[in-house]
mmCIF file of C-alpha atoms and ligand atoms in Angstrom:
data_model
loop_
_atom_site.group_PDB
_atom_site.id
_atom_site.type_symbol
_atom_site.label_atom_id
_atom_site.label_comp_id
_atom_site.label_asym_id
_atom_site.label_seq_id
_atom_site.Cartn_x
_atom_site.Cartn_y
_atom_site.Cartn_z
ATOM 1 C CA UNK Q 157 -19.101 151.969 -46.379
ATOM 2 C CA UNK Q 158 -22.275 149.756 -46.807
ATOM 3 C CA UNK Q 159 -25.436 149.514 -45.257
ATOM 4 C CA UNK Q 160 -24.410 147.066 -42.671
ATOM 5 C CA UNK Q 161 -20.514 146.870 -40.900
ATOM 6 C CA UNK Q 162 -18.720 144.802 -38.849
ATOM 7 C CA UNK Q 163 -18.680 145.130 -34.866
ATOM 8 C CA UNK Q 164 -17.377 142.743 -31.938
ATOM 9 C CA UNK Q 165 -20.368 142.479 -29.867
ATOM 10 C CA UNK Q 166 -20.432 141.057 -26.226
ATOM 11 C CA UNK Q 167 -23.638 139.431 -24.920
ATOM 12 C CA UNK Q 168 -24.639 138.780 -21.626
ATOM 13 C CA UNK Q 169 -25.862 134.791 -21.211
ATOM 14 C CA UNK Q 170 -26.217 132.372 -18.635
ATOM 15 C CA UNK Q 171 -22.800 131.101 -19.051
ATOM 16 C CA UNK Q 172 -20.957 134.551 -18.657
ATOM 17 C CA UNK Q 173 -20.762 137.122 -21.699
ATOM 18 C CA UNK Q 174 -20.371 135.892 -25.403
ATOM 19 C CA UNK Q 175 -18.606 137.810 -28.064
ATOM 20 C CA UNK Q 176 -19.100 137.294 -31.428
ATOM 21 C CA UNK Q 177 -18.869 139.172 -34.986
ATOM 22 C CA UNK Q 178 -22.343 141.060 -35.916
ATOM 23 C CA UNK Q 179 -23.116 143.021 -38.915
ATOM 24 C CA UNK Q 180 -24.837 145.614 -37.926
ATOM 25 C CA UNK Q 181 -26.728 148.832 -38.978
ATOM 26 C CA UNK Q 182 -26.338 152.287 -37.835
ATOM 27 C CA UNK Q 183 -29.880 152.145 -36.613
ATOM 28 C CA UNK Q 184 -28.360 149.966 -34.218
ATOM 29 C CA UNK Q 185 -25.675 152.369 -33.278
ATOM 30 C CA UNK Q 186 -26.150 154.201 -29.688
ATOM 31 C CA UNK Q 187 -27.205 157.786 -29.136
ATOM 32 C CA UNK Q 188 -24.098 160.466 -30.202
ATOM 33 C CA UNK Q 189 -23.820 163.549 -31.918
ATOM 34 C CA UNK Q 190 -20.727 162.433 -34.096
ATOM 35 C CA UNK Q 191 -20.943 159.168 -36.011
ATOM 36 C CA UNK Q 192 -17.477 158.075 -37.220
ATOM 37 C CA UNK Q 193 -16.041 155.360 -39.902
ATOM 38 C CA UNK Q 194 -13.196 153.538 -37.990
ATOM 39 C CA UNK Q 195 -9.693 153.302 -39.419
ATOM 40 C CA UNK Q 196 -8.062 151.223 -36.035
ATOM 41 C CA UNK Q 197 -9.063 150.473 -32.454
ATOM 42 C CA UNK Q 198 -6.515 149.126 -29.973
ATOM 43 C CA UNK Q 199 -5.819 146.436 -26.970
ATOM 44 C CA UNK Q 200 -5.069 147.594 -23.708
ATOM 45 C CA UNK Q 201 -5.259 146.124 -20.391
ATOM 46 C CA UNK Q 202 -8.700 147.047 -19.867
ATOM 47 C CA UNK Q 203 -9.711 145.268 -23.221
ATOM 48 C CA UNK Q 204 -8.536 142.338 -22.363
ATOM 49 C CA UNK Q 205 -10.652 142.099 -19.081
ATOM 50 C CA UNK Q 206 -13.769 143.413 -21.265
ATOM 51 C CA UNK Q 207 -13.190 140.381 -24.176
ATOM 52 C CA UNK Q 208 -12.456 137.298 -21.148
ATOM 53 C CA UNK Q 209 -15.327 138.849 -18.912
ATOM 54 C CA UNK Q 210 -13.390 139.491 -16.108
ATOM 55 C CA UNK Q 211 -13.295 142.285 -12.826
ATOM 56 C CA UNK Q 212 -16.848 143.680 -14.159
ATOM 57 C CA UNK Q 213 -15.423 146.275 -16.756
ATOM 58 C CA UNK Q 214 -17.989 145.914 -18.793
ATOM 59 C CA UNK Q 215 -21.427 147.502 -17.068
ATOM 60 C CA UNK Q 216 -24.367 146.966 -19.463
ATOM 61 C CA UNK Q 217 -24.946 144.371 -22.128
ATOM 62 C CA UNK Q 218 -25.291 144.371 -25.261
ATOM 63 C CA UNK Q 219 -21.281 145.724 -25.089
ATOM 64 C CA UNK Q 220 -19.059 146.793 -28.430
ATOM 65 C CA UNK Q 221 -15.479 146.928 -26.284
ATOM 66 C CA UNK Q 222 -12.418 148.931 -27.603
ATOM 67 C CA UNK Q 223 -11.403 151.695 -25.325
ATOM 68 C CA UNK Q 224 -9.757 153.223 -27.989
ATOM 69 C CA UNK Q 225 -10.889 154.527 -31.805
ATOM 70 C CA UNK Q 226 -9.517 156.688 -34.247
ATOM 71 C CA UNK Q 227 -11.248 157.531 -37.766
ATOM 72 C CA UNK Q 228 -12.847 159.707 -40.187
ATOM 73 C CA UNK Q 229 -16.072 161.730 -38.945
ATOM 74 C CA UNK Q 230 -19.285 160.836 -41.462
ATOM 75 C CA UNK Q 231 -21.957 162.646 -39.549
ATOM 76 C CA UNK Q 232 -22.261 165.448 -37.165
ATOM 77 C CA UNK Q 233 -24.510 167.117 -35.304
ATOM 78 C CA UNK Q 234 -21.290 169.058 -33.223
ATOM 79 C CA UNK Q 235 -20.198 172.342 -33.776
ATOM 80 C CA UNK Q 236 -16.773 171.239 -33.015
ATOM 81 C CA UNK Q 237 -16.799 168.369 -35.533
ATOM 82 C CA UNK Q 238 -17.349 168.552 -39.167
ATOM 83 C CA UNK Q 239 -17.479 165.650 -42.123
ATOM 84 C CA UNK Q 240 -13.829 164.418 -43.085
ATOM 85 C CA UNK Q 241 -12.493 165.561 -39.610
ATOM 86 C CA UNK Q 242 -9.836 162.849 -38.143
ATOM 87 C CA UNK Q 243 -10.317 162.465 -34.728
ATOM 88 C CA UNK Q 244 -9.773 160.102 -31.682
ATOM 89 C CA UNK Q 245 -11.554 158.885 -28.695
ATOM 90 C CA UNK Q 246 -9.867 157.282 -25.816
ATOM 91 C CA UNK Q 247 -11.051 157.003 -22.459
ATOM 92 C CA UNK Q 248 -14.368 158.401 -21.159
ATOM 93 C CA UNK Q 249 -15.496 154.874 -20.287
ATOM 94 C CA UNK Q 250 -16.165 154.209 -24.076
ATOM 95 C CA UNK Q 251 -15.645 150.449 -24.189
ATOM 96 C CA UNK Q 252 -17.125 149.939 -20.612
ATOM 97 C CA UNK Q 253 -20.029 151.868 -19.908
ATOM 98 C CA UNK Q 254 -20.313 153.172 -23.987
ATOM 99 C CA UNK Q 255 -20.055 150.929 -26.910
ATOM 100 C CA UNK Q 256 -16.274 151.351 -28.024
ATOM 101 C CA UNK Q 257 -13.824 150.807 -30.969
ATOM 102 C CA UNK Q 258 -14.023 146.797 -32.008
ATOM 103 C CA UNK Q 259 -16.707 147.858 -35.107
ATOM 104 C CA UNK Q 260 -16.161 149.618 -38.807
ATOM 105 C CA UNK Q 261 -18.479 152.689 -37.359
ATOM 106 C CA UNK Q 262 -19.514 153.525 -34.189
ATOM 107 C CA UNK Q 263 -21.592 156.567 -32.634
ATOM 108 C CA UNK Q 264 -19.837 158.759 -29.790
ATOM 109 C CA UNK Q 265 -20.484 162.266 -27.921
ATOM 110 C CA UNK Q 266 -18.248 165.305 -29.603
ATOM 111 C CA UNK Q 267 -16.957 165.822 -25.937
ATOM 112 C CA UNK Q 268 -14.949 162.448 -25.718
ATOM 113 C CA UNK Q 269 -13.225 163.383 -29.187
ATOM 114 C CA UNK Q 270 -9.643 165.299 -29.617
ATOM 115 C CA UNK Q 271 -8.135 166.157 -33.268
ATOM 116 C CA UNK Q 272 -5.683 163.650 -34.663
ATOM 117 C CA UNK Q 273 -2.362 165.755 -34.638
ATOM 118 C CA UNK Q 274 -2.451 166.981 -38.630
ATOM 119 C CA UNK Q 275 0.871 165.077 -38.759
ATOM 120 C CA UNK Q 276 0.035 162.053 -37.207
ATOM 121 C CA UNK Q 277 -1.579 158.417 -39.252
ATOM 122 C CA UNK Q 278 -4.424 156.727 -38.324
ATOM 123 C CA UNK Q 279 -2.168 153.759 -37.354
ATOM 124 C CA UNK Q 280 0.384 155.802 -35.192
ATOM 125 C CA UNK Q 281 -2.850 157.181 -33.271
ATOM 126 C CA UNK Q 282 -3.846 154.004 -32.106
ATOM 127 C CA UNK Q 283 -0.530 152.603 -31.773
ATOM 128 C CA UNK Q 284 -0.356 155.184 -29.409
ATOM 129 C CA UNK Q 285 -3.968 154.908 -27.807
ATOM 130 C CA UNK Q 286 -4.923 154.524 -24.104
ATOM 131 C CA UNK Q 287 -1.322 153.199 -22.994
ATOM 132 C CA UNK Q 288 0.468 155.890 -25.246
ATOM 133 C CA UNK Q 289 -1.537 158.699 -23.818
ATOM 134 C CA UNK Q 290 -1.125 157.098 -20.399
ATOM 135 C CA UNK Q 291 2.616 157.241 -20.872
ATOM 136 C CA UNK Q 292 2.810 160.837 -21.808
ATOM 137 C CA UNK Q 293 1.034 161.643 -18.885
ATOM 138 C CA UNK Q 294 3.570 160.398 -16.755
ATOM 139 C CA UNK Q 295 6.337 161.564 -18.593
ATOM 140 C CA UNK Q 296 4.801 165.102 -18.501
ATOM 141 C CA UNK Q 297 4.267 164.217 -14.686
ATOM 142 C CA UNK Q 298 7.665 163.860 -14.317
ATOM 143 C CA UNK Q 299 8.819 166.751 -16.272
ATOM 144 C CA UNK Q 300 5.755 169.186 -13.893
ATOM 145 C CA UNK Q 301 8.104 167.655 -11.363
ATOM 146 C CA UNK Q 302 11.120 169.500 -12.789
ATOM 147 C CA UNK Q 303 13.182 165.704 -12.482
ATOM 148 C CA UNK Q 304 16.021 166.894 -15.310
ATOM 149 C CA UNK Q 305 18.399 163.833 -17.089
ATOM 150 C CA UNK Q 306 20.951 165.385 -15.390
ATOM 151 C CA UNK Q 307 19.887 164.374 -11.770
ATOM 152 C CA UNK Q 308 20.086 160.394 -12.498
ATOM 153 C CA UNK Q 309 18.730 156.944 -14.002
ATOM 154 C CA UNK Q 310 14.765 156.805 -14.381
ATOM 155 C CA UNK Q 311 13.031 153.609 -13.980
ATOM 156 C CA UNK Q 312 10.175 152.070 -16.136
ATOM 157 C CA UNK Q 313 8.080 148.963 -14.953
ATOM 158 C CA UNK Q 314 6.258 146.423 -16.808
ATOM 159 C CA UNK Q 315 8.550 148.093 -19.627
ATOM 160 C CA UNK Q 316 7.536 145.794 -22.268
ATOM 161 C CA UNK Q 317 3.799 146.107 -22.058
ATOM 162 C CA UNK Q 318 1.995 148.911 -23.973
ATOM 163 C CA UNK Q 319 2.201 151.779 -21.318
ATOM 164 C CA UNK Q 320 5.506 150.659 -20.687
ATOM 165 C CA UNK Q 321 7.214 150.398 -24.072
ATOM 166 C CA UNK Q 322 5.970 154.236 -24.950
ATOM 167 C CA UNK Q 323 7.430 155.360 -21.436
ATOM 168 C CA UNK Q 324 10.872 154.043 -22.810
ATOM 169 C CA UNK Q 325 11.054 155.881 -25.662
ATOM 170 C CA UNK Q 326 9.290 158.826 -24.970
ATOM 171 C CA UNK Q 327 12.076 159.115 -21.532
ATOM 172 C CA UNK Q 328 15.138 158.189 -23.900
ATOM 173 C CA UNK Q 329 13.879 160.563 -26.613
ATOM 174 C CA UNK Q 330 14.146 163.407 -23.899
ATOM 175 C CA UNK Q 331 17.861 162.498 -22.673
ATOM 176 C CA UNK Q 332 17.251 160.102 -19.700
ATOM 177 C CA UNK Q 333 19.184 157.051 -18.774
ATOM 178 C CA UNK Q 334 16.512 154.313 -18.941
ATOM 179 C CA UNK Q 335 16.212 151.235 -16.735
ATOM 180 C CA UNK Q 336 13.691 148.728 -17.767
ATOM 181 C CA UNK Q 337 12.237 146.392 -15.451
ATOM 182 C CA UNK Q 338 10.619 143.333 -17.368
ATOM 183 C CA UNK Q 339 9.530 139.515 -16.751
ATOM 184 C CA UNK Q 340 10.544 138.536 -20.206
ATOM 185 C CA UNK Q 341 14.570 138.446 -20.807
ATOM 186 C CA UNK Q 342 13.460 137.686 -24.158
ATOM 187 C CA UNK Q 343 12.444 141.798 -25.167
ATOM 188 C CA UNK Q 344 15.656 143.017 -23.441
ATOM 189 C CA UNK Q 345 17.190 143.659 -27.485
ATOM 190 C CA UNK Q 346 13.544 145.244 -28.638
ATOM 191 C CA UNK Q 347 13.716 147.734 -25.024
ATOM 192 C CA UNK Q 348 17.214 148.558 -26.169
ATOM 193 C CA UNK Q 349 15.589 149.426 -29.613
ATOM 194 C CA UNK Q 350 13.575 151.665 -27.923
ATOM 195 C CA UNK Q 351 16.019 153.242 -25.366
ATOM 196 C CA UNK Q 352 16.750 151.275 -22.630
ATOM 197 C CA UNK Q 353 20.169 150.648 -21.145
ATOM 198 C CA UNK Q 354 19.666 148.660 -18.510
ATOM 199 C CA UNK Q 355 17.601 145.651 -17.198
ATOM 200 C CA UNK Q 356 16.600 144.593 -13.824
ATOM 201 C CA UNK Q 357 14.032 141.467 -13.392
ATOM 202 C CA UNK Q 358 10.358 141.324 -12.405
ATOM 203 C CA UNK Q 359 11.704 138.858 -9.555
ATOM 204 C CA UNK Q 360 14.512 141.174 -8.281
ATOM 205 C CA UNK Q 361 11.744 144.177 -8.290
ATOM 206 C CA UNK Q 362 9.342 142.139 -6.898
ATOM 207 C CA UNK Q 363 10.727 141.257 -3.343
ATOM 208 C CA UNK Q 364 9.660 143.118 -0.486
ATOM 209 C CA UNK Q 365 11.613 146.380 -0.228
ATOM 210 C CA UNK Q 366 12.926 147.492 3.178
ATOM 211 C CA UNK Q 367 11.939 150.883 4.562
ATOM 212 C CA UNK Q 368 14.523 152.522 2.626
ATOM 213 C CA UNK Q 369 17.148 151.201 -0.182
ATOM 214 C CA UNK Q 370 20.070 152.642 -1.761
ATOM 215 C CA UNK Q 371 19.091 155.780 -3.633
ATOM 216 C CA UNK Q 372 18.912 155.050 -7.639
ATOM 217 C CA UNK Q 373 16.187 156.772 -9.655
ATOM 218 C CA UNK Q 374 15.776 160.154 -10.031
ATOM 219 C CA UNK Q 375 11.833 159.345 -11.332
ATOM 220 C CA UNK Q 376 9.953 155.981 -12.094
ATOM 221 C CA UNK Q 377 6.986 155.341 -14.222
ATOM 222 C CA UNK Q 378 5.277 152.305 -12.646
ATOM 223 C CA UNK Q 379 2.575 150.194 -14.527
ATOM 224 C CA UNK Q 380 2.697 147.265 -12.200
ATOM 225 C CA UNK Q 381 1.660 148.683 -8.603
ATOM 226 C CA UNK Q 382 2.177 146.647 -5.333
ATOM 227 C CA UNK Q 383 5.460 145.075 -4.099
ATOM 228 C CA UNK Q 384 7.003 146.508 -7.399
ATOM 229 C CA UNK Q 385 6.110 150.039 -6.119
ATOM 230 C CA UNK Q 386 6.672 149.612 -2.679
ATOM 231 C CA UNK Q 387 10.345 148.630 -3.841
ATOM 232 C CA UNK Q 388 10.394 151.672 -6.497
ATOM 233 C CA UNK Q 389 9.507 153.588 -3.677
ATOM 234 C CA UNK Q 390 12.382 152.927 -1.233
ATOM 235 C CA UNK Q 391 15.028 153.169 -4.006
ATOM 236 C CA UNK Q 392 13.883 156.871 -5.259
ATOM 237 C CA UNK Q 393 16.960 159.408 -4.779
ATOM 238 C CA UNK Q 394 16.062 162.031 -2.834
ATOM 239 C CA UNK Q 395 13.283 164.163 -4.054
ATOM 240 C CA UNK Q 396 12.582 161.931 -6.748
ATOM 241 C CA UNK Q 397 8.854 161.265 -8.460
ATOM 242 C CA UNK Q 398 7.214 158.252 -9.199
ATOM 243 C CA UNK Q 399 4.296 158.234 -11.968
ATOM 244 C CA UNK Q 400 2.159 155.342 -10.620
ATOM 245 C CA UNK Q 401 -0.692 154.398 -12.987
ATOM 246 C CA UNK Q 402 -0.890 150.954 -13.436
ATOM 247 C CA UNK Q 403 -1.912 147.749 -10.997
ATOM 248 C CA UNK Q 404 -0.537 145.199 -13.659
ATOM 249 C CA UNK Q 405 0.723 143.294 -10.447
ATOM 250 C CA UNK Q 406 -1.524 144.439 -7.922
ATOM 251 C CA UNK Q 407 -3.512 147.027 -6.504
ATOM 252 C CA UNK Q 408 -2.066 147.039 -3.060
ATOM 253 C CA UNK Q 409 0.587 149.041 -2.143
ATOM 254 C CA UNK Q 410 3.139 147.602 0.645
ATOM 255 C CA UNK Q 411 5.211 150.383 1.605
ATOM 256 C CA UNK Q 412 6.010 152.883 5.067
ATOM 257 C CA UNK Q 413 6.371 156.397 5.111
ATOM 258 C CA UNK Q 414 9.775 156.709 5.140
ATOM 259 C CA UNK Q 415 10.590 157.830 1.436
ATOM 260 C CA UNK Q 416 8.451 160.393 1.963
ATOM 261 C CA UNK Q 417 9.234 161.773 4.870
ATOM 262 C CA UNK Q 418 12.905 160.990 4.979
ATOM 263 C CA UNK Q 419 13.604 161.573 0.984
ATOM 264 C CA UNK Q 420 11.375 163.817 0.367
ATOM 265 C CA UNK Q 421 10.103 161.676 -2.426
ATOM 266 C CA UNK Q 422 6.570 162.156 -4.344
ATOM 267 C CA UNK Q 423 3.959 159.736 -5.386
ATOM 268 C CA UNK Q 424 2.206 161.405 -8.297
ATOM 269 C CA UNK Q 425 -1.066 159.081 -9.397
ATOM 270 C CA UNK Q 426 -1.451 159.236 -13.106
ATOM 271 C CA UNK Q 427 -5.410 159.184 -14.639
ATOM 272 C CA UNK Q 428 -6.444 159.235 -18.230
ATOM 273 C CA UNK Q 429 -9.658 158.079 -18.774
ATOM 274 C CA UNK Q 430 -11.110 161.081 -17.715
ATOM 275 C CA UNK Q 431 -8.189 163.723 -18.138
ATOM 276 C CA UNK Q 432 -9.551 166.832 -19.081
ATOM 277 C CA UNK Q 433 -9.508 167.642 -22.841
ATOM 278 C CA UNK Q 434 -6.856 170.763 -22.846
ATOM 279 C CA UNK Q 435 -4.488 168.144 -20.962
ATOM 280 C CA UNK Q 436 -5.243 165.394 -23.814
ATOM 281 C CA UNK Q 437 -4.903 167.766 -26.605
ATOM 282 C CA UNK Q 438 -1.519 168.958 -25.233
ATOM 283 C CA UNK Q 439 -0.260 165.135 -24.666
ATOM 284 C CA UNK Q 440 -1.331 164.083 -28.555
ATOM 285 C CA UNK Q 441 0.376 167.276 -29.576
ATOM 286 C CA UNK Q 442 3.366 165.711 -27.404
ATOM 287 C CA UNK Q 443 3.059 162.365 -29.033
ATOM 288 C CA UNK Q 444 2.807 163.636 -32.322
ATOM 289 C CA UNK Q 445 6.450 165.337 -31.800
ATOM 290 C CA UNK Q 446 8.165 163.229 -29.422
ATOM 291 C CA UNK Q 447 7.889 159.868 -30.718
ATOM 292 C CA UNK Q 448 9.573 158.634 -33.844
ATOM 293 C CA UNK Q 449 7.522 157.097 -36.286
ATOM 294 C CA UNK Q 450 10.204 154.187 -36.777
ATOM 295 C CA UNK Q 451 9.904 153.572 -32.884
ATOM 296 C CA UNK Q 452 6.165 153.309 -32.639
ATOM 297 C CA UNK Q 453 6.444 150.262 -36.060
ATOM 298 C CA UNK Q 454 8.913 148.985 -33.795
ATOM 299 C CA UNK Q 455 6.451 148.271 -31.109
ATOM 300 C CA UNK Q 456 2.962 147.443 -33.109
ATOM 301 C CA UNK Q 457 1.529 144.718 -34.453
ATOM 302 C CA UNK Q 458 -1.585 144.935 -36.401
ATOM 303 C CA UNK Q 459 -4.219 142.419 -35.113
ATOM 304 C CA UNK Q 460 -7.379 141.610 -37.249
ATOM 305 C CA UNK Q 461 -11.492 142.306 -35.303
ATOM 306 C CA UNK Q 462 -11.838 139.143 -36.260
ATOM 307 C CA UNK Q 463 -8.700 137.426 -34.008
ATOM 308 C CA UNK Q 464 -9.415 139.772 -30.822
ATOM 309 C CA UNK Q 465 -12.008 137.480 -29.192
ATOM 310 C CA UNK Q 466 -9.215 134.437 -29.169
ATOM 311 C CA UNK Q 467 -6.092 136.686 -28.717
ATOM 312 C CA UNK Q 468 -6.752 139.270 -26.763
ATOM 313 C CA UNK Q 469 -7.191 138.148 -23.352
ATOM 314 C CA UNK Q 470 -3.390 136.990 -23.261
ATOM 315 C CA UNK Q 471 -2.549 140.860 -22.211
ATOM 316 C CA UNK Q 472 -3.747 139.689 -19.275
ATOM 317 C CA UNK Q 473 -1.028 137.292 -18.872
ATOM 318 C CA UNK Q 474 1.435 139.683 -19.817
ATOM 319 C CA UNK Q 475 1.984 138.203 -23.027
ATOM 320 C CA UNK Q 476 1.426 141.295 -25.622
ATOM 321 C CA UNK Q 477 4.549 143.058 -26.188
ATOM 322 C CA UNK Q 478 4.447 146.908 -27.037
ATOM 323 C CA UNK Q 479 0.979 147.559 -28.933
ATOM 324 C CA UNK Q 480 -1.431 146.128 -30.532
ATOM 325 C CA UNK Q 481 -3.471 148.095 -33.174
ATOM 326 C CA UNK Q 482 -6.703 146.484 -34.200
ATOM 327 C CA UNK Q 483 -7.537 146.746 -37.575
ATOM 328 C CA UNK Q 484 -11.645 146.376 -37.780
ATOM 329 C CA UNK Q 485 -11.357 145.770 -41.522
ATOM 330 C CA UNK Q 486 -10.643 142.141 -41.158
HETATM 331 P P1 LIG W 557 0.201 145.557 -20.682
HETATM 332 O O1 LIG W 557 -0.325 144.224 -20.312
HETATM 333 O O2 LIG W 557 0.531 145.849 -22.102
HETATM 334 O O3 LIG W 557 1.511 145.861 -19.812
HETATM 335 C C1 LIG W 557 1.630 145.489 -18.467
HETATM 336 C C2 LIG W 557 3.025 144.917 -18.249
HETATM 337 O O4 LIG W 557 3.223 144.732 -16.840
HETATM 338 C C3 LIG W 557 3.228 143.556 -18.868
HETATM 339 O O5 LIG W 557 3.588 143.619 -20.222
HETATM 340 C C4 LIG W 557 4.365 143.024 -18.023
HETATM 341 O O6 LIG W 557 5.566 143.642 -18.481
HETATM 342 C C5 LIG W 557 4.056 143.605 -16.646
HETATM 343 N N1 LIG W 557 3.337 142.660 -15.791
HETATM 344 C C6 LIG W 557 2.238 141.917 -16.094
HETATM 345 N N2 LIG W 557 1.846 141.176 -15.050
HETATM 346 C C7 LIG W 557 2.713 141.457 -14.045
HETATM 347 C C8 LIG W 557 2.834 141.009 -12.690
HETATM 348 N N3 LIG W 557 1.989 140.106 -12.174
HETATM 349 N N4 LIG W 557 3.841 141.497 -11.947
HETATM 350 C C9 LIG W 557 4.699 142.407 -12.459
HETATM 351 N N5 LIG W 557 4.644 142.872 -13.740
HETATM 352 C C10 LIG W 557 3.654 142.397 -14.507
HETATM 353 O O7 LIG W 557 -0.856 146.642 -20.139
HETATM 354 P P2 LIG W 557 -0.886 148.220 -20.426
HETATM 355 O O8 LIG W 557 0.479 148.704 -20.690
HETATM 356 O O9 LIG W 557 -1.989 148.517 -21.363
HETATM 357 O O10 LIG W 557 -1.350 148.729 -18.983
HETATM 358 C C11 LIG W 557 -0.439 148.664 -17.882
HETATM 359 C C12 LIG W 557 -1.166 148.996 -16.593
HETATM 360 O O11 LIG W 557 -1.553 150.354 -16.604
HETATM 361 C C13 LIG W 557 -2.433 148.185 -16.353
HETATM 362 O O12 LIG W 557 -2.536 147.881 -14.978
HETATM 363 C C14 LIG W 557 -3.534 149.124 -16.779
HETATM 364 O O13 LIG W 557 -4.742 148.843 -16.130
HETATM 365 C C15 LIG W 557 -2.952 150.455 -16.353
HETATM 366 N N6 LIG W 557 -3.465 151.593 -17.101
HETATM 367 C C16 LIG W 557 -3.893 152.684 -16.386
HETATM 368 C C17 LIG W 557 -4.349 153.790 -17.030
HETATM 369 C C18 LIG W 557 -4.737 154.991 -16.228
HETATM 370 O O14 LIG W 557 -5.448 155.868 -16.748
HETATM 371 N N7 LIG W 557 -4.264 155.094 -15.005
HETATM 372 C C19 LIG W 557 -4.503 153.825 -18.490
HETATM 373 C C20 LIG W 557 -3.918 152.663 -19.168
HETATM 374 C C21 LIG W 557 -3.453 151.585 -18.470
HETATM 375 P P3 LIG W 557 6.943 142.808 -18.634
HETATM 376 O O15 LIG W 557 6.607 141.625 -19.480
HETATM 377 O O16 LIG W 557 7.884 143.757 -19.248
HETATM 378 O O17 LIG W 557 7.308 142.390 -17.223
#
């Protein structure tokens, strides 16, 4: 690495905040006891508010976004860290509050990092990132909730966004019958590459549910929030548990008591921005076993730093399917 590296800065102007390619310095590089060289960052959700400006993720100016990193440790003043360890950083409000992942190096605090999984790439980290972590979290959610195959169908919304698309096949990998709920017919075949057997529509899902439906999911990860979980809600079997961490369609929540108290069912929120390291390092460990290399191609595309600032807001819309890994090379 030279001198100088690339990094997506944001900066604040009259107009609204203004991204652009920098070279940069590691004099300009924030306070951190680990300085790392960056082998991929990721889009997520969050990402894509950061890049278009929008619901104030972003909290101080001059901003490098990327919620997510992954690379090879050059400095260190950690005991925990040493030169030539792989790590990752996800989460932690790195990207928001921190400068994040959209440069070639960036400066972070030993605390946010967790050891890459000996076993696992660079690229498979951060095709994995934020939502992939997310996912596992629900999944293990589920499984604290004892919800066996056995017991029934589970449900995944907003299946063929990032969080989505790892919930599939990390639930099919374990044995469940997957439903997918997704706006675009068009990724039915790539959800059936990753598990799914069956499709129901944003549209049918997004009606308002009645008190109580007939009983069909034994658990439910839900990435979309609102009507969609209010309707999730009333169609739980009995006992069933939703993972809810996601507002992709909302963050209201439309629903009565009565699968609760009639069904016994649980709501279990899902957090992982600021999940507590032993829980991470379990879920990577997770990751690293439970999801097929061949899967996690099957949902990545590799987007260059230097297309983010023009592509990435269209997450937003819902138009990214699976992951996208950025590569800051580019
Ligand atoms: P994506 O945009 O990749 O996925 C969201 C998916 O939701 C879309 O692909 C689409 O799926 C569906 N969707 C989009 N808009 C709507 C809508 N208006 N109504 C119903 N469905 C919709 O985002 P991520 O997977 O990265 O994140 C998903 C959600 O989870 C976001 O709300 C994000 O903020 C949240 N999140 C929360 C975390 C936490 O710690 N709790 C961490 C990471 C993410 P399809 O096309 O299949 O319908």
């Amino acid at each position: 690495m030279s001198d100088t590296f690339t990094a997506l800065v944001l900066r604040e102007t009259d107009d609204g905040p203004i991204g652009a390619l920098e070279q940069l310095t590691d004099a300009d590089l924030p306070d951190g006891d680990v300085t790392i060289d960056v082998d991929y960052s990721s889009l997520n959700y969050k990402d894509g508010m950061a890049l278009s400006g929008k619901g104030r993720i972003v909290r101080s100016y001059p901003m490098v976004p990327g919620i997510d990193l992954t690379g090879t440790v050059v400095a260190s003043e950690s005991p925990d860290f040493a030169v030539g360890d792989a790590v990752i950083s996800t989460g932690w409000s790195v990207g928001e509050r921190y400068w994040g992942g959209y440069t070639q190096r960036q400066r972070v605090r030993s605390e946010w990092l967790v050891r890459r999984p000996d076993d696992m790439s660079a690229l498979t980290a951060m095709a994995i990132g934020t939502a992939g972590l997310t996912a596992m979290l629900c999944v293990m959610a589920i499984e604290d909730a004892h919800v066996l195959p056995a017991e029934g169908p589970v449900l995944v919304t907003g299946a063929a966004g990032g969080v989505g698309s790892v919930a599939v096949a990390l639930l099919s990998g374990l044995g469940f019958e997957v439903t997918a709920v997704t706006g675009r017919p068009e990724t039915q075949e790539y959800l059936a590459g990753l598990g799914a057997t069956a499709f129901l529509t944003r549209e049918e899902m997004s009606e308002p549910a009645r008190p109580l439906e007939s009983e069909q999911w034994a658990a439910a990860v839900d990435t979309v929030g609102s009507k969609m979980l209010a309707r999730v809600l009333a169609q739980m079997k009995y006992g069933g548990v939703v993972a809810a961490c996601g507002l992709a369609g909302g963050a209201d929540l439309p629903t009565t008591v009565m699968p609760f108290i009639l069904r016994s069912v649980r709501l279990q929120g899902v957090e992982s921005v600021v999940a507590p390291t032993p829980l991470r390092n379990r879920a990577w460990a997770r990751l690293g076993r439970d999801l097929p290399a061949d899967l996690i191609e099957s949902m990545t595309e590799i987007v260059p730093l230097s297309q983010l600032l023009e592509r990435g807001p269209s997450i937003l819309d819902g138009q990214v399917r699976g992951r996208w890994v950025v590569d800051p090379g580019v």
